[in-house]
Short mmCIF file of C-alpha atoms in Angstrom, two decimals:
data_model
loop_
_atom_site.label_atom_id
_atom_site.label_comp_id
_atom_site.label_asym_id
_atom_site.label_seq_id
_atom_site.Cartn_x
_atom_site.Cartn_y
_atom_site.Cartn_z
CA MET A 29 107.05 -142.94 179.15
CA ARG A 30 106.07 -142.67 182.79
CA VAL A 31 106.73 -139.41 184.66
CA THR A 32 106.45 -138.73 188.38
CA ARG A 33 106.39 -135.09 189.46
CA ILE A 34 108.14 -134.93 192.83
CA GLY A 35 108.10 -131.21 193.60
CA GLY A 36 109.80 -128.01 192.54
CA PRO A 37 111.98 -128.88 189.53
CA THR A 38 112.31 -132.55 190.45
CA ALA A 39 110.80 -135.29 188.30
CA PHE A 40 111.44 -138.98 187.77
CA VAL A 41 111.21 -140.48 184.29
CA GLU A 42 110.92 -144.18 183.44
CA TRP A 43 111.39 -144.73 179.72
CA GLU A 44 112.18 -147.91 177.79
CA GLY A 45 114.08 -149.31 180.77
CA TRP A 46 115.96 -146.09 181.56
CA ARG A 47 115.43 -144.43 184.96
CA ILE A 48 116.17 -140.71 184.96
CA LEU A 49 115.98 -138.12 187.74
CA THR A 50 115.90 -134.36 187.14
CA ASP A 51 117.24 -131.62 189.45
CA PRO A 52 117.16 -133.58 192.74
CA THR A 53 115.60 -131.64 195.65
CA PHE A 54 114.75 -133.85 198.62
CA ASP A 55 115.23 -131.67 201.70
CA PRO A 56 112.25 -131.29 204.07
CA PRO A 57 110.41 -127.95 204.03
CA GLY A 58 110.94 -125.03 206.37
CA ARG A 59 114.54 -124.01 205.80
CA THR A 60 115.66 -120.71 204.29
CA TYR A 61 118.57 -120.97 201.84
CA SER A 62 120.96 -118.24 200.78
CA PHE A 63 121.36 -117.72 197.05
CA GLY A 64 124.15 -115.15 197.46
CA PHE A 65 124.34 -111.37 197.10
CA GLY A 66 121.60 -110.81 199.69
CA THR A 67 119.06 -113.18 198.11
CA SER A 68 117.34 -116.08 199.82
CA SER A 69 114.34 -118.38 199.55
CA ARG A 70 112.36 -120.57 201.91
CA LYS A 71 111.46 -124.12 200.95
CA LEU A 72 107.71 -124.39 201.48
CA THR A 73 106.93 -128.03 200.69
CA GLY A 74 108.86 -131.27 200.81
CA PRO A 75 109.25 -133.95 198.15
CA ALA A 76 106.20 -136.05 197.32
CA VAL A 77 108.40 -139.15 196.92
CA THR A 78 111.57 -140.13 198.76
CA LEU A 79 114.78 -140.79 196.90
CA ASP A 80 114.87 -144.34 198.28
CA GLU A 81 111.59 -145.08 196.49
CA LEU A 82 113.16 -144.25 193.12
CA SER A 83 116.25 -146.47 193.23
CA PRO A 84 117.94 -147.47 191.08
CA VAL A 85 118.52 -144.29 189.07
CA ASP A 86 120.62 -144.53 185.92
CA VAL A 87 121.14 -140.83 185.21
CA ALA A 88 120.56 -137.63 187.15
CA LEU A 89 120.18 -134.45 185.10
CA VAL A 90 121.31 -131.42 187.08
CA SER A 91 120.60 -128.21 185.17
CA HIS A 92 122.93 -126.34 187.54
CA HIS A 93 124.51 -127.02 190.90
CA GLN A 94 124.71 -123.61 192.53
CA HIS A 95 121.13 -123.10 193.76
CA ALA A 96 119.37 -125.18 196.40
CA ASP A 97 116.03 -125.11 194.60
CA ASN A 98 117.63 -127.31 191.93
CA LEU A 99 120.11 -129.29 194.01
CA ASP A 100 119.62 -129.20 197.77
CA ASP A 101 121.59 -130.98 200.46
CA ALA A 102 119.60 -134.23 200.42
CA GLY A 103 119.55 -134.22 196.64
CA ARG A 104 123.31 -133.76 196.49
CA ALA A 105 123.89 -136.55 199.01
CA GLY A 106 121.52 -138.81 197.09
CA LEU A 107 123.60 -138.53 193.93
CA ALA A 108 125.93 -141.11 195.47
CA SER A 109 123.36 -143.79 194.56
CA VAL A 110 122.96 -142.59 190.96
CA GLY A 111 124.87 -144.19 188.09
CA THR A 112 125.85 -141.03 186.19
CA VAL A 113 125.35 -137.31 186.80
CA LEU A 114 125.11 -134.91 183.86
CA THR A 115 125.40 -131.19 184.55
CA THR A 116 127.24 -128.06 183.45
CA VAL A 117 131.01 -127.96 183.12
CA ALA A 118 131.16 -125.88 186.31
CA GLY A 119 128.84 -128.30 188.06
CA ALA A 120 131.04 -131.27 187.18
CA LYS A 121 133.90 -129.58 189.03
CA ALA A 122 131.75 -128.91 192.10
CA ILE A 123 129.84 -132.19 192.46
CA ALA A 124 131.70 -135.10 194.01
CA HIS A 125 130.67 -138.25 192.16
CA ARG A 126 132.41 -141.24 190.58
CA ASP A 127 130.86 -140.49 187.15
CA VAL A 128 129.91 -136.84 186.80
CA ARG A 129 130.11 -135.30 183.34
CA GLY A 130 129.95 -131.63 182.45
CA LEU A 131 128.35 -130.61 179.17
CA ARG A 132 128.15 -127.35 177.28
CA ALA A 133 125.09 -126.59 175.19
CA GLY A 134 125.20 -128.74 172.06
CA GLU A 135 127.38 -131.46 173.56
CA SER A 136 126.00 -135.00 173.88
CA VAL A 137 126.66 -138.28 175.61
CA THR A 138 125.20 -141.67 174.62
CA PHE A 139 124.36 -144.39 177.11
CA THR A 140 124.13 -148.06 176.21
CA ALA A 141 122.78 -150.98 178.22
CA SER A 142 121.82 -154.53 177.40
CA GLY A 143 118.16 -154.89 176.52
CA ARG A 144 117.55 -151.16 176.19
CA PRO A 145 117.73 -148.78 173.23
CA ASP A 146 120.71 -146.44 173.22
CA LEU A 147 119.92 -143.14 174.92
CA THR A 148 121.56 -139.91 173.73
CA ILE A 149 121.37 -136.89 176.02
CA THR A 150 122.24 -133.46 174.64
CA ALA A 151 122.76 -130.31 176.69
CA THR A 152 120.50 -127.48 175.50
CA PRO A 153 120.88 -123.69 175.80
CA GLY A 154 119.79 -121.89 178.95
CA ARG A 155 120.24 -118.47 180.52
CA HIS A 156 119.34 -118.08 184.17
CA GLY A 157 118.21 -114.45 184.01
CA ALA A 158 119.31 -111.28 182.25
CA VAL A 159 122.66 -111.22 180.46
CA VAL A 160 124.11 -108.91 183.12
CA THR A 161 123.33 -111.40 185.89
CA ARG A 162 125.20 -114.36 184.42
CA PRO A 163 128.42 -113.72 186.36
CA ILE A 164 126.31 -113.82 189.53
CA VAL A 165 123.89 -116.70 188.86
CA GLY A 166 126.27 -118.88 186.84
CA PRO A 167 125.71 -121.29 183.95
CA VAL A 168 122.69 -123.50 183.35
CA VAL A 169 121.70 -126.05 180.71
CA GLY A 170 118.64 -128.05 179.77
CA PHE A 171 118.67 -131.58 178.40
CA ALA A 172 117.14 -133.26 175.34
CA LEU A 173 116.86 -137.06 175.43
CA THR A 174 116.59 -139.13 172.27
CA LEU A 175 116.35 -142.90 171.79
CA GLU A 176 118.27 -144.55 168.98
CA GLY A 177 116.52 -144.27 165.64
CA ALA A 178 114.23 -141.40 166.68
CA ARG A 179 114.08 -138.21 164.65
CA HIS A 180 113.03 -136.00 167.55
CA PRO A 181 113.71 -136.04 171.29
CA GLY A 182 111.36 -138.05 173.40
CA LEU A 183 111.96 -135.73 176.34
CA TRP A 184 113.17 -132.17 176.77
CA MET A 185 113.88 -130.63 180.17
CA THR A 186 114.33 -126.87 179.75
CA GLY A 187 116.19 -126.24 183.01
CA ASP A 188 115.94 -122.88 184.77
CA THR A 189 116.02 -120.35 181.97
CA VAL A 190 114.47 -117.28 180.44
CA ILE A 191 113.84 -116.82 176.75
CA SER A 192 116.96 -115.99 174.76
CA ARG A 193 118.01 -115.99 171.13
CA PRO A 194 119.99 -119.27 171.40
CA LEU A 195 117.06 -120.93 173.14
CA ARG A 196 114.60 -119.76 170.49
CA ARG A 197 116.86 -121.07 167.74
CA TYR A 198 117.28 -124.42 169.43
CA ALA A 199 113.60 -124.87 170.30
CA LYS A 200 112.13 -124.06 166.89
CA ASN A 201 110.40 -127.18 165.57
CA LEU A 202 112.18 -129.38 168.12
CA ALA A 203 108.96 -131.38 168.52
CA PRO A 204 109.80 -133.41 171.64
CA ASP A 205 107.22 -135.93 172.73
CA VAL A 206 107.27 -134.53 176.28
CA ALA A 207 108.66 -131.22 177.56
CA LEU A 208 109.35 -130.59 181.24
CA VAL A 209 109.12 -126.79 181.26
CA HIS A 210 110.60 -124.87 184.21
CA MET A 211 108.56 -121.77 185.04
CA GLY A 212 107.92 -119.97 188.35
CA ALA A 213 109.11 -116.47 187.32
CA VAL A 214 111.85 -116.42 189.96
CA ARG A 215 112.43 -112.97 191.45
CA PHE A 216 114.29 -111.47 194.39
CA GLY A 217 113.49 -108.18 196.05
CA ILE A 218 117.06 -106.94 195.77
CA SER A 219 117.00 -107.18 191.94
CA GLY A 220 113.51 -105.75 191.47
CA ALA A 221 111.65 -106.78 188.33
CA LEU A 222 114.43 -108.98 186.94
CA ARG A 223 113.29 -112.56 186.43
CA TYR A 224 115.56 -115.59 186.54
CA THR A 225 113.15 -118.19 185.09
CA MET A 226 110.29 -118.04 182.64
CA ASP A 227 106.85 -116.88 183.61
CA ALA A 228 103.91 -118.66 182.01
CA ARG A 229 103.64 -116.22 179.09
CA GLU A 230 107.28 -116.73 178.15
CA ALA A 231 106.73 -120.46 178.48
CA LEU A 232 103.85 -120.23 176.02
CA GLU A 233 106.18 -118.59 173.49
CA LEU A 234 108.67 -121.41 173.92
CA ILE A 235 105.96 -124.07 173.67
CA ALA A 236 104.67 -122.56 170.43
CA LEU A 237 108.19 -122.69 168.98
CA ALA A 238 109.06 -126.20 170.14
CA ARG A 239 105.68 -127.84 169.42
CA PRO A 240 105.93 -130.60 172.06
CA GLY A 241 103.34 -133.33 172.16
CA THR A 242 102.85 -132.91 175.92
CA VAL A 243 103.95 -130.10 178.22
CA VAL A 244 104.48 -130.85 181.92
CA PRO A 245 104.89 -127.63 183.96
CA ILE A 246 107.43 -127.96 186.78
CA HIS A 247 109.36 -125.55 189.02
CA VAL A 248 106.10 -123.74 189.83
CA GLU A 249 105.60 -124.49 193.53
CA GLY A 250 107.37 -125.25 196.76
CA TRP A 251 109.67 -122.21 197.08
CA SER A 252 109.05 -118.66 198.22
CA HIS A 253 111.07 -117.00 195.44
CA PHE A 254 108.74 -118.26 192.72
CA SER A 255 106.78 -115.09 192.02
CA GLN A 256 104.26 -116.97 189.86
CA GLN A 257 103.14 -120.06 191.75
CA GLU A 258 101.08 -122.96 190.39
CA ASP A 259 97.59 -121.43 190.52
CA ALA A 260 98.68 -118.27 188.68
CA THR A 261 100.59 -120.36 186.14
CA ARG A 262 97.52 -122.52 185.51
CA ASP A 263 95.39 -119.44 184.86
CA VAL A 264 97.74 -118.21 182.13
CA LEU A 265 98.24 -121.60 180.47
CA GLU A 266 94.53 -122.39 180.48
CA GLY A 267 93.88 -119.09 178.69
CA ALA A 268 96.30 -119.90 175.87
CA PRO A 269 95.14 -120.69 172.33
CA VAL A 270 93.55 -124.13 172.20
CA ALA A 271 96.32 -125.68 170.10
CA VAL A 272 98.84 -124.84 172.82
CA ALA A 273 96.66 -125.20 175.93
CA ARG A 274 95.60 -128.72 175.03
CA THR A 275 99.22 -129.91 175.16
CA VAL A 276 99.58 -128.94 178.84
CA ARG A 277 99.32 -131.78 181.34
CA TRP A 278 99.40 -131.01 185.05
CA LEU A 279 100.72 -134.03 186.88
CA PRO A 280 99.64 -134.66 190.48
CA LEU A 281 102.54 -134.65 192.89
CA GLY A 282 103.86 -138.08 193.76
CA GLU A 283 101.87 -140.03 191.18
CA ALA A 284 103.50 -141.88 188.27
CA VAL A 285 101.62 -140.93 185.08
CA GLU A 286 101.88 -142.59 181.69
CA LEU A 287 102.37 -140.01 178.96
CA PRO A 288 101.92 -140.62 175.23
#
């Protein structure tokens, strides 16, 4: 598997002939985006790779459509060149695309193509903040990707989420080969201490439950509403118990890296 970290939550995965893009964000930096209810965030850095450099893309995984740090204007426009878009049920109603499919947690879709192993993608549980904020922030899912014949997922993208009981149950002994773990500890001044994504300590709890072979931290830089940016996240992860810390792999932005 080869993974390119593009920036924010966006990554590109090349795996057994399949080309997969996660949470497309390709706008240039500098703009401030409204997230509703008096919240906003400024995009601080642009993508390390252009969308044109990634074509063709078979599947785009959109954890949720309603926030620009996971699907910005250029990312949304770029979906036109993608074969299939997988997202939430609400996202499938809001994204204009010839083949957009909405999944609830636990639902799966299988892709087949000549010369490639079948690829099954399953939506996984997510909660984008405290229970009371769900009517405001909306639904979110992660995605687990499994090749035919495999016992465990080869890739798990958590999506923007905090720790919850359904997520703990799902993650226990999942043992994906690679986990793209969204962190950043998203906060907004108007909602005080409430967090809308995991901080690094929560991520460590999830990693210990899921036991991935390799952890790739993403969603840790590039936006002003990430209250725990990359350097602070590194400090926490590097101080974790050795068995967990040694699974963490920081990928340089814009560079395709082969992962075991």
